[in-house]
Short mmCIF file of C-alpha atoms in Angstrom, two decimals:
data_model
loop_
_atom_site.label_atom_id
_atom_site.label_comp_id
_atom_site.label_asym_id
_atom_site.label_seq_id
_atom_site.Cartn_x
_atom_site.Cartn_y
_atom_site.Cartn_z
CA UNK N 1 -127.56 165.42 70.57
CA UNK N 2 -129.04 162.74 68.22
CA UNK N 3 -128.57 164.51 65.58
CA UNK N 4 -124.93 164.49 65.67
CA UNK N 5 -125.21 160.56 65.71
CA UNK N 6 -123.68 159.04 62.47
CA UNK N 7 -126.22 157.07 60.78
CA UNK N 8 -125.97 153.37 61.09
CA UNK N 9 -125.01 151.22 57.81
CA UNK N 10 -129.34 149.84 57.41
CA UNK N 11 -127.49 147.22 54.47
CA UNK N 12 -124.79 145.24 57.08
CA UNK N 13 -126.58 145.98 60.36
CA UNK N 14 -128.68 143.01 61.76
CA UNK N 15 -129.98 143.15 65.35
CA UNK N 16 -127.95 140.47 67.78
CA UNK N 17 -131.40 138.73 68.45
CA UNK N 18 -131.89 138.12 64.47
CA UNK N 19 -128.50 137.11 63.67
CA UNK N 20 -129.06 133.24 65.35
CA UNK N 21 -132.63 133.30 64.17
CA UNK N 22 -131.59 133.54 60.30
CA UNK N 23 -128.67 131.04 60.11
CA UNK N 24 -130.82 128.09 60.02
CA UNK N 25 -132.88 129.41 57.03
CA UNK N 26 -129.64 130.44 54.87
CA UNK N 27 -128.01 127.26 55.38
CA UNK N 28 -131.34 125.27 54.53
CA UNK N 29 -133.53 127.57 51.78
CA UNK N 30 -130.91 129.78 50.23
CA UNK N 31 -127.04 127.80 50.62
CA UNK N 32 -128.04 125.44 47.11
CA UNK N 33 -129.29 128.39 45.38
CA UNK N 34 -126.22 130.36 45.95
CA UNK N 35 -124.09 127.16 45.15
CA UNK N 36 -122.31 127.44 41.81
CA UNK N 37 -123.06 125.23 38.80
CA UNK N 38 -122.25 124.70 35.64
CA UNK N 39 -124.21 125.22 33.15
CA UNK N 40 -121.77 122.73 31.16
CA UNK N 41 -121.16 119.41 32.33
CA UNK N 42 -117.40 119.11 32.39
CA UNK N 43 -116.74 116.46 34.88
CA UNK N 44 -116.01 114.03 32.42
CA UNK N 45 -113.64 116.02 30.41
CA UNK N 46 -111.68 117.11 33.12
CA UNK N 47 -111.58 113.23 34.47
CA UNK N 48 -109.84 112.81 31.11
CA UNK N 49 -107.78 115.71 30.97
CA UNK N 50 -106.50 114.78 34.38
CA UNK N 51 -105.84 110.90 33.67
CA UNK N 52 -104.00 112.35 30.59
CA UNK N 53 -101.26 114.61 32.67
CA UNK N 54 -101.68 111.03 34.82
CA UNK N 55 -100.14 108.78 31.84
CA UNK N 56 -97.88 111.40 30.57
CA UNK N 57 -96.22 111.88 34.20
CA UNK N 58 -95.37 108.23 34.62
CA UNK N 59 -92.36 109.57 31.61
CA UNK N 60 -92.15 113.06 31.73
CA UNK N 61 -90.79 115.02 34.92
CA UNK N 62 -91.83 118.33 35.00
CA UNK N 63 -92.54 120.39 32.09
CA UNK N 64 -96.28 120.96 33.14
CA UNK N 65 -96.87 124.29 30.95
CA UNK N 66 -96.32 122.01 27.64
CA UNK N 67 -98.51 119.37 28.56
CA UNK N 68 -101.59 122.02 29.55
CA UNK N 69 -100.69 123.55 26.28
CA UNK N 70 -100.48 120.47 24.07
CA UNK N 71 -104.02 119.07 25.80
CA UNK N 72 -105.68 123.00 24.98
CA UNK N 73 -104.83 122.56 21.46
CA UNK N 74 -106.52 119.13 21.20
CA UNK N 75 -109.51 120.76 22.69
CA UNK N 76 -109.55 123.61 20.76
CA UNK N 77 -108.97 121.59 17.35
CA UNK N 78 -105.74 123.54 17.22
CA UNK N 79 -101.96 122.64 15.84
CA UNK N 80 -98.75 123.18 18.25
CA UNK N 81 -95.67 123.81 17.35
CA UNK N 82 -93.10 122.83 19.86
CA UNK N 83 -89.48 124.56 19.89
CA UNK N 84 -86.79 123.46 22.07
CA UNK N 85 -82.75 122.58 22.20
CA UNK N 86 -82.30 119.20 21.65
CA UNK N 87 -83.18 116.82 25.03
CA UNK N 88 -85.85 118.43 26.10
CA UNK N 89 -88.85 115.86 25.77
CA UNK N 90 -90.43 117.85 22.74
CA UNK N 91 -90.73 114.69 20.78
CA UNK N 92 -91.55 111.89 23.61
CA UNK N 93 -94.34 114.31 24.90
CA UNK N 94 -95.44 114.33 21.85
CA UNK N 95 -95.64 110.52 21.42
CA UNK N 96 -96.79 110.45 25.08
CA UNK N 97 -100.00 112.21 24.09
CA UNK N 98 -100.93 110.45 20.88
CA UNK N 99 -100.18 106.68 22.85
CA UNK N 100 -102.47 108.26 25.72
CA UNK N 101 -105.17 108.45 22.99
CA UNK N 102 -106.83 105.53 21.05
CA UNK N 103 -106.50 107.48 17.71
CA UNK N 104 -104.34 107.01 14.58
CA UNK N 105 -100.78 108.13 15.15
CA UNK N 106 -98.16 109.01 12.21
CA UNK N 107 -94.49 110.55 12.31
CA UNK N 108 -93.04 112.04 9.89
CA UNK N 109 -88.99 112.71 9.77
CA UNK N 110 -88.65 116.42 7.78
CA UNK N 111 -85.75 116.08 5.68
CA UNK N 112 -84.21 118.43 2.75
CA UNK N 113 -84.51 116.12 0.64
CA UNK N 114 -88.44 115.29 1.51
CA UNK N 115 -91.05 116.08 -1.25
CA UNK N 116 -94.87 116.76 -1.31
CA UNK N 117 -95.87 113.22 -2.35
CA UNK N 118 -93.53 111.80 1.03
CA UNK N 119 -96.60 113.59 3.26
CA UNK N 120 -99.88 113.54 1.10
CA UNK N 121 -99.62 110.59 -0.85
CA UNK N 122 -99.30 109.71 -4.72
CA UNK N 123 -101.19 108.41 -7.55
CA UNK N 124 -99.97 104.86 -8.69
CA UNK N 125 -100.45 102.92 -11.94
CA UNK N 126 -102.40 99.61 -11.29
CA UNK N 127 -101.77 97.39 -13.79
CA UNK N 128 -104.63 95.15 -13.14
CA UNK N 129 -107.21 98.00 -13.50
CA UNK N 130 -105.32 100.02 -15.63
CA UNK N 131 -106.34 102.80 -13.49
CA UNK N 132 -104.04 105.37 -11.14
CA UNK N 133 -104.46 104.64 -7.56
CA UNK N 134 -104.19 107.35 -4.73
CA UNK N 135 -101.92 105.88 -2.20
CA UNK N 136 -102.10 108.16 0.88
CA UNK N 137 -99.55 109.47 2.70
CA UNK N 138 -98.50 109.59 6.44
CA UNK N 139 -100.35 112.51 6.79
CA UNK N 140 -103.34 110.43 6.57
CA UNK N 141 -104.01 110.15 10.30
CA UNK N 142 -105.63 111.67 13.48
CA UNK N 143 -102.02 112.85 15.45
CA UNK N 144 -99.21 113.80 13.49
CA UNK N 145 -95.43 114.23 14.99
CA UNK N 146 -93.75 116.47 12.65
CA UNK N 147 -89.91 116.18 13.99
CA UNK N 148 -87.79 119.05 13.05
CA UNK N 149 -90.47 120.58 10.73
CA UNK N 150 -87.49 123.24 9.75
CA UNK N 151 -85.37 121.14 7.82
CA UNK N 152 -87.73 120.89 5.25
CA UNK N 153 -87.55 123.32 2.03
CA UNK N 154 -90.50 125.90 1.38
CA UNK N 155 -92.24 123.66 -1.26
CA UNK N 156 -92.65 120.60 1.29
CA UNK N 157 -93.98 123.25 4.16
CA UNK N 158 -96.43 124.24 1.00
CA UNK N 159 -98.12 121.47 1.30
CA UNK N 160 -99.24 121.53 4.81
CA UNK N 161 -101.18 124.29 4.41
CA UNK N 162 -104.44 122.95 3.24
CA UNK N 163 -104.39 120.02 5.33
CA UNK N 164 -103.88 121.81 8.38
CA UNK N 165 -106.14 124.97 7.54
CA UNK N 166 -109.26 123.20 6.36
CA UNK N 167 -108.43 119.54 7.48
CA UNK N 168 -108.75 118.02 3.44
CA UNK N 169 -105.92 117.32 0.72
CA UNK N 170 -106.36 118.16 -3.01
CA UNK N 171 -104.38 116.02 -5.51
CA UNK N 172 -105.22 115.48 -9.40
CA UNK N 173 -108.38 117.59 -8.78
CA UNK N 174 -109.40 115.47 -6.19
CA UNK N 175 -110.87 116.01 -2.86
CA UNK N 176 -109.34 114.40 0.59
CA UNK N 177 -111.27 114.54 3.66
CA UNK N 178 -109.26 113.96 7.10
CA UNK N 179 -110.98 112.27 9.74
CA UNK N 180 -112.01 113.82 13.03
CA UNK N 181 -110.00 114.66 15.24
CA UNK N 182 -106.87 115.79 13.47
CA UNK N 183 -103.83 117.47 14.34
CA UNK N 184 -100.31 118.42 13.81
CA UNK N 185 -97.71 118.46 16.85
CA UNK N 186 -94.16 119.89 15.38
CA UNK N 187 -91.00 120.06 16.60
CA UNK N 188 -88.13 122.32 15.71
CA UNK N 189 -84.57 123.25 17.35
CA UNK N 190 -83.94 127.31 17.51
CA UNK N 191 -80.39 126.67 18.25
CA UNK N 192 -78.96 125.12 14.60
CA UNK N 193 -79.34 127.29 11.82
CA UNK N 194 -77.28 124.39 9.07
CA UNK N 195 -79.78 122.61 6.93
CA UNK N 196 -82.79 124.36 7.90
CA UNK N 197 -85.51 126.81 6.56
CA UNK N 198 -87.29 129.31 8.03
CA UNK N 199 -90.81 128.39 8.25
CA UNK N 200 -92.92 130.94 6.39
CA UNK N 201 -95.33 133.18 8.23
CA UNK N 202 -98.48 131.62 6.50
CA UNK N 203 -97.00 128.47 8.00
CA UNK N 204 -96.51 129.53 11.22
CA UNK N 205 -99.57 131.35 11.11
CA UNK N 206 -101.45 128.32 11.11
CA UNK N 207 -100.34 126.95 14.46
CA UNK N 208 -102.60 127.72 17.03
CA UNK N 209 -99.68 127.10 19.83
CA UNK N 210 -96.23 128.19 19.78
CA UNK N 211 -94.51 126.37 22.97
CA UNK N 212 -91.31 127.15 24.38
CA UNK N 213 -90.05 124.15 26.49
CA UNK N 214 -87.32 125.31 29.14
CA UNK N 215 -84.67 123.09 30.70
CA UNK N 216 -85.85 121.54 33.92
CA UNK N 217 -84.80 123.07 37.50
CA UNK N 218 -82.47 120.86 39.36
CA UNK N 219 -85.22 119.09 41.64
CA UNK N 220 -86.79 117.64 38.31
CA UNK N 221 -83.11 117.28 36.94
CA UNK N 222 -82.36 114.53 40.33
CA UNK N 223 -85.53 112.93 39.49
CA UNK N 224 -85.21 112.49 35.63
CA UNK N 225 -81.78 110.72 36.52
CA UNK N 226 -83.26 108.78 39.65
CA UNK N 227 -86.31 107.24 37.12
CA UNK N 228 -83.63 106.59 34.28
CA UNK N 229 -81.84 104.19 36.75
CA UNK N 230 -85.10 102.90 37.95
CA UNK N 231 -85.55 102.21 34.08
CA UNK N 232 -83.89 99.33 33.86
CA UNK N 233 -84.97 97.51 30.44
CA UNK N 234 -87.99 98.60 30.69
CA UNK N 235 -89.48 100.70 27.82
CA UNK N 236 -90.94 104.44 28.44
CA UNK N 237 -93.03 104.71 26.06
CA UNK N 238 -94.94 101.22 27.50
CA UNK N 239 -95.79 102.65 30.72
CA UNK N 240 -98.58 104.64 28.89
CA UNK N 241 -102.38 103.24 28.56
CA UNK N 242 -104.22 104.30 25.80
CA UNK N 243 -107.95 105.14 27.25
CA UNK N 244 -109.57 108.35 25.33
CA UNK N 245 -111.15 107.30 21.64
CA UNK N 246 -111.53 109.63 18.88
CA UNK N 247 -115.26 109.90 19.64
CA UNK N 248 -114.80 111.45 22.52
CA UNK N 249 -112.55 113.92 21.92
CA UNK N 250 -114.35 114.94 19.21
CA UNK N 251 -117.25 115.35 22.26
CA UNK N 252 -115.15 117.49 24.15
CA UNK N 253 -114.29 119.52 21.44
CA UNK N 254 -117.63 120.22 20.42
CA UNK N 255 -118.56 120.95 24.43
CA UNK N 256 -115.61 123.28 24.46
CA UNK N 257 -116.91 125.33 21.72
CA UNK N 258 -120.26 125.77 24.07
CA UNK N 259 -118.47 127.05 26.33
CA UNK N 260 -119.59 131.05 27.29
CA UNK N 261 -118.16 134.01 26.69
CA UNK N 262 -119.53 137.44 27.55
CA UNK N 263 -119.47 140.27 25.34
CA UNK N 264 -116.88 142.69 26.97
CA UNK N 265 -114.12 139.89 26.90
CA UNK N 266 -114.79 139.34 23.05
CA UNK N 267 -113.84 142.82 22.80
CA UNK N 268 -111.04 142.91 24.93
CA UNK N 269 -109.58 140.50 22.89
CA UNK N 270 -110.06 142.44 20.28
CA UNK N 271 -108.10 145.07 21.70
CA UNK N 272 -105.13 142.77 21.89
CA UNK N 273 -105.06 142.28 18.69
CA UNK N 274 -105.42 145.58 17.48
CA UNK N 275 -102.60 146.82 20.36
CA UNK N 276 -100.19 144.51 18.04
CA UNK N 277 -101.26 146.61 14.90
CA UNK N 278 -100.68 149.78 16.32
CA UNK N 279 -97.44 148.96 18.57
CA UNK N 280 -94.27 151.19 17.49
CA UNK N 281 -92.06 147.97 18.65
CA UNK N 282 -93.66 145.73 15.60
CA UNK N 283 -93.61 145.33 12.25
CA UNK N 284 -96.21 142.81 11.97
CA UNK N 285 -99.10 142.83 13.53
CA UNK N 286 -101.61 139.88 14.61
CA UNK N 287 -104.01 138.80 12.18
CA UNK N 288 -107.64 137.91 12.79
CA UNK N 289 -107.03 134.46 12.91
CA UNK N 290 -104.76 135.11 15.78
CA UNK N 291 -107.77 136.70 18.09
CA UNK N 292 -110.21 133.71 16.81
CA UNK N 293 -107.06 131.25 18.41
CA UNK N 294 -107.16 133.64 21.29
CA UNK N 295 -110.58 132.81 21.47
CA UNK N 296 -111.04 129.08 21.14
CA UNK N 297 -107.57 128.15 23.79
CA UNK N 298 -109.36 130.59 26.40
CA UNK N 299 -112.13 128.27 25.92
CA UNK N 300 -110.46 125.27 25.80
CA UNK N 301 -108.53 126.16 29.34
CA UNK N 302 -112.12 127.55 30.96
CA UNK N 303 -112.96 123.86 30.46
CA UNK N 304 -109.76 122.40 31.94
CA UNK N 305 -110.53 124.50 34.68
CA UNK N 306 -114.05 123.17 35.15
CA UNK N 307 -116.03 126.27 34.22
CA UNK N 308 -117.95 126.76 31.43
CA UNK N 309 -117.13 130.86 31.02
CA UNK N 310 -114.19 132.08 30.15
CA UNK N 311 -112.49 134.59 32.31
CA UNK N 312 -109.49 137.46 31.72
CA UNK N 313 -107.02 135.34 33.09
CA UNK N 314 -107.97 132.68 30.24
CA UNK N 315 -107.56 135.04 27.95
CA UNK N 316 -104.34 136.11 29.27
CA UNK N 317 -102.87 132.66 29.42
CA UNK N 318 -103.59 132.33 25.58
CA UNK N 319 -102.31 135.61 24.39
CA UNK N 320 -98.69 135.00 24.46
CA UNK N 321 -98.59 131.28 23.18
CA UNK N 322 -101.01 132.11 20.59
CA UNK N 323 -99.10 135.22 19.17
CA UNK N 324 -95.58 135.34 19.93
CA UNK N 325 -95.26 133.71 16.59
CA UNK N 326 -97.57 135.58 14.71
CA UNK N 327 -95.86 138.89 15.32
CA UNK N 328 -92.80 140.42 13.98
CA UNK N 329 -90.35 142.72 15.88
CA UNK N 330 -89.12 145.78 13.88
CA UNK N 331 -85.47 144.81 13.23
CA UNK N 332 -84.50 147.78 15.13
CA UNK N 333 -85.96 146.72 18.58
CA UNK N 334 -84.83 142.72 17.64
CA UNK N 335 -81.19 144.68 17.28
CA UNK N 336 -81.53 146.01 20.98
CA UNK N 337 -82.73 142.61 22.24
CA UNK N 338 -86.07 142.93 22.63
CA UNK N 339 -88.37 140.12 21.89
CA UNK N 340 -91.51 139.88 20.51
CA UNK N 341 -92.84 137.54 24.07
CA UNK N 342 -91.75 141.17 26.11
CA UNK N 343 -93.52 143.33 23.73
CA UNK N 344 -96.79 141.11 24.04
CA UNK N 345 -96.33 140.75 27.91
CA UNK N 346 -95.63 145.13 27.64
CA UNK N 347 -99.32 145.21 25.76
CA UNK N 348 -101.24 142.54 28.15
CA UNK N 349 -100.30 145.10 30.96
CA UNK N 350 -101.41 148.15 28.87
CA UNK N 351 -104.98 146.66 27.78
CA UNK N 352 -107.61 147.33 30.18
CA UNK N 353 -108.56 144.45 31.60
CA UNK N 354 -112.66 144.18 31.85
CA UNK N 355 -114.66 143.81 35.03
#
């Protein structure tokens, strides 16, 4: 008859006597050795990266995906490009981060009528040293608002490239360095099409961040309105203390880049990239500079998270920012509506994700 007895699970099966007798050495030897750590330690980053979402809430209602998006590009020494109808808070958010941060802040107004030397800089004739002068431009700073970056013509968007793929300026054979940390935060409307340009694909190419800001919900509608009375004559922008110096964000930037990922997820975002090559719905593909911006906003939200690895999800949350801009939809499929966010979401779903 024993024999037809099922045999007991020996792994989950602990006598009732032992069960009391082994809480009180779990709890005491084992509990801290099972307790995660870091191997990283991020608690001052995230301090900052919360105090930052802190500031910027005092002015902006809502519109929490930009601001986590804007913050990963700062920590992933990235650029963001910001598209939205007018009214949105593209450009105040904007502001909002750079007066958040103790670094050197510059605007620039992109006109059709604005030249190369209105954003590098020119050489000047000094008459007292008979000697040209390099007088540097606005884009000589650590933040820089680009508003309405597609109203400019193709020669003007020329002359971002350098600056914002290798962070230095060449003029008259000579060499500009930018000081650390640097980055460009543009703004564009998708709505007007009069007096604008497209921006080329080497230019958009060179944004780590495409953001698309939505209008807010009606909740955050009431409460824009409800601070705007509030207001009074009292200055937005003011409300915002500047607390977070360029040397440390050029520390978190550098811990950011520490952060750890395993094997398996380097190739699985490597098989995102190549699913854009291969996908009957696009013309253009991702480049590899789109799965090494894949790979250093993962990083940068692992560490807004608090963990030093980055996970699938991380990965995930950077695919579609990272290359809905990058990719081109065959004009076929862009005839039928689709876009190229639902054919990126249509290959996140197909990749295998790792365990």
């Amino acid at each position: 008859m024993e024999d037809n007895k099922e045999p007991q699970d020996q792994g989950s099966y602990i006598p009732n006597e032992d069960i009391t007798a082994s809480v009180p050495v779990i709890s005491e030897e084992i509990k801290n050795e099972l307790q995660f750590q870091n191997r990283l330690d991020l608690t001052e980053l995230q301090y900052s990266v919360n105090k930052i979402k802190e500031e910027i809430g005092k002015v902006i209602v809502g519109q929490k995906n930009m601001i986590d998006m804007l913050i990963a590009s700062l920590l992933a020494k990235g650029h963001s490009l910001i598209e939205g109808v007018p009214g949105v808070a593209k450009t105040i958010t904007a502001k909002l981060i750079a007066k958040s941060l103790s670094v050197g802040f510059s605007r620039i107004q992109f006109t059709p009528d604005l030249m190369p030397s209105d954003i590098l800089g020119t050489s000047i004739f000094n008459l007292k040293t008979s000697e040209f002068e390099f007088k540097k431009g606005p884009i000589f700073s650590n933040m820089v608002l680009i508003d309405e970056i597609n109203r400019a013509p193709a020669k003007t968007q020329a002359a971002l490239f350098e600056v914002m793929e290798e962070q230095q300026i060449t003029i008259d054979g000579n060499k500009f360095m930018l000081e650390s940390p640097f980055m460009v935060l543009a703004t564009q409307n998708p709505i007007e099409q009069e007096g604008t340009y497209r921006l080329p694909e080497a230019q958009l190419d060179r944004f780590l961040f495409k953001i698309d800001v939505e209008y807010p919900n009606l909740d955050e509608e009431i409460e824009i309105i409800s601070r705007e009375h509030q207001l009074k004559e009292r200055v937005k922008i003011e409300e915002i203390t500047s607390f977070l110096t360029a040397a440390q964000i050029s520390n978190y930037q550098k811990l950011v880049t520490q952060i750890l990922v395993e094997e398996h997820l380097l190739k699985y975002i490597a098989e995102l990239i190549i699913a854009t090559r291969n996908n009957p719905f696009l013309y253009l593909g991702a480049s590899p500079r789109a799965s090494i911006a894949i790979l250093k906003a993962s990083k940068a939200f692992a560490a807004m998270s608090g963990r030093d690895f980055v996970t699938p999800e991380d990965i995930k949350r950077a695919a579609i920012p990272v290359l809905h801009h990058r990719v081109i939809v065959t004009p076929e499929r862009e005839m039928e509506g689709v876009s190229s966010k639902q054919v990126i979401t249509q290959i996140i779903e197909t990749v295998e994700i790792p365990r």
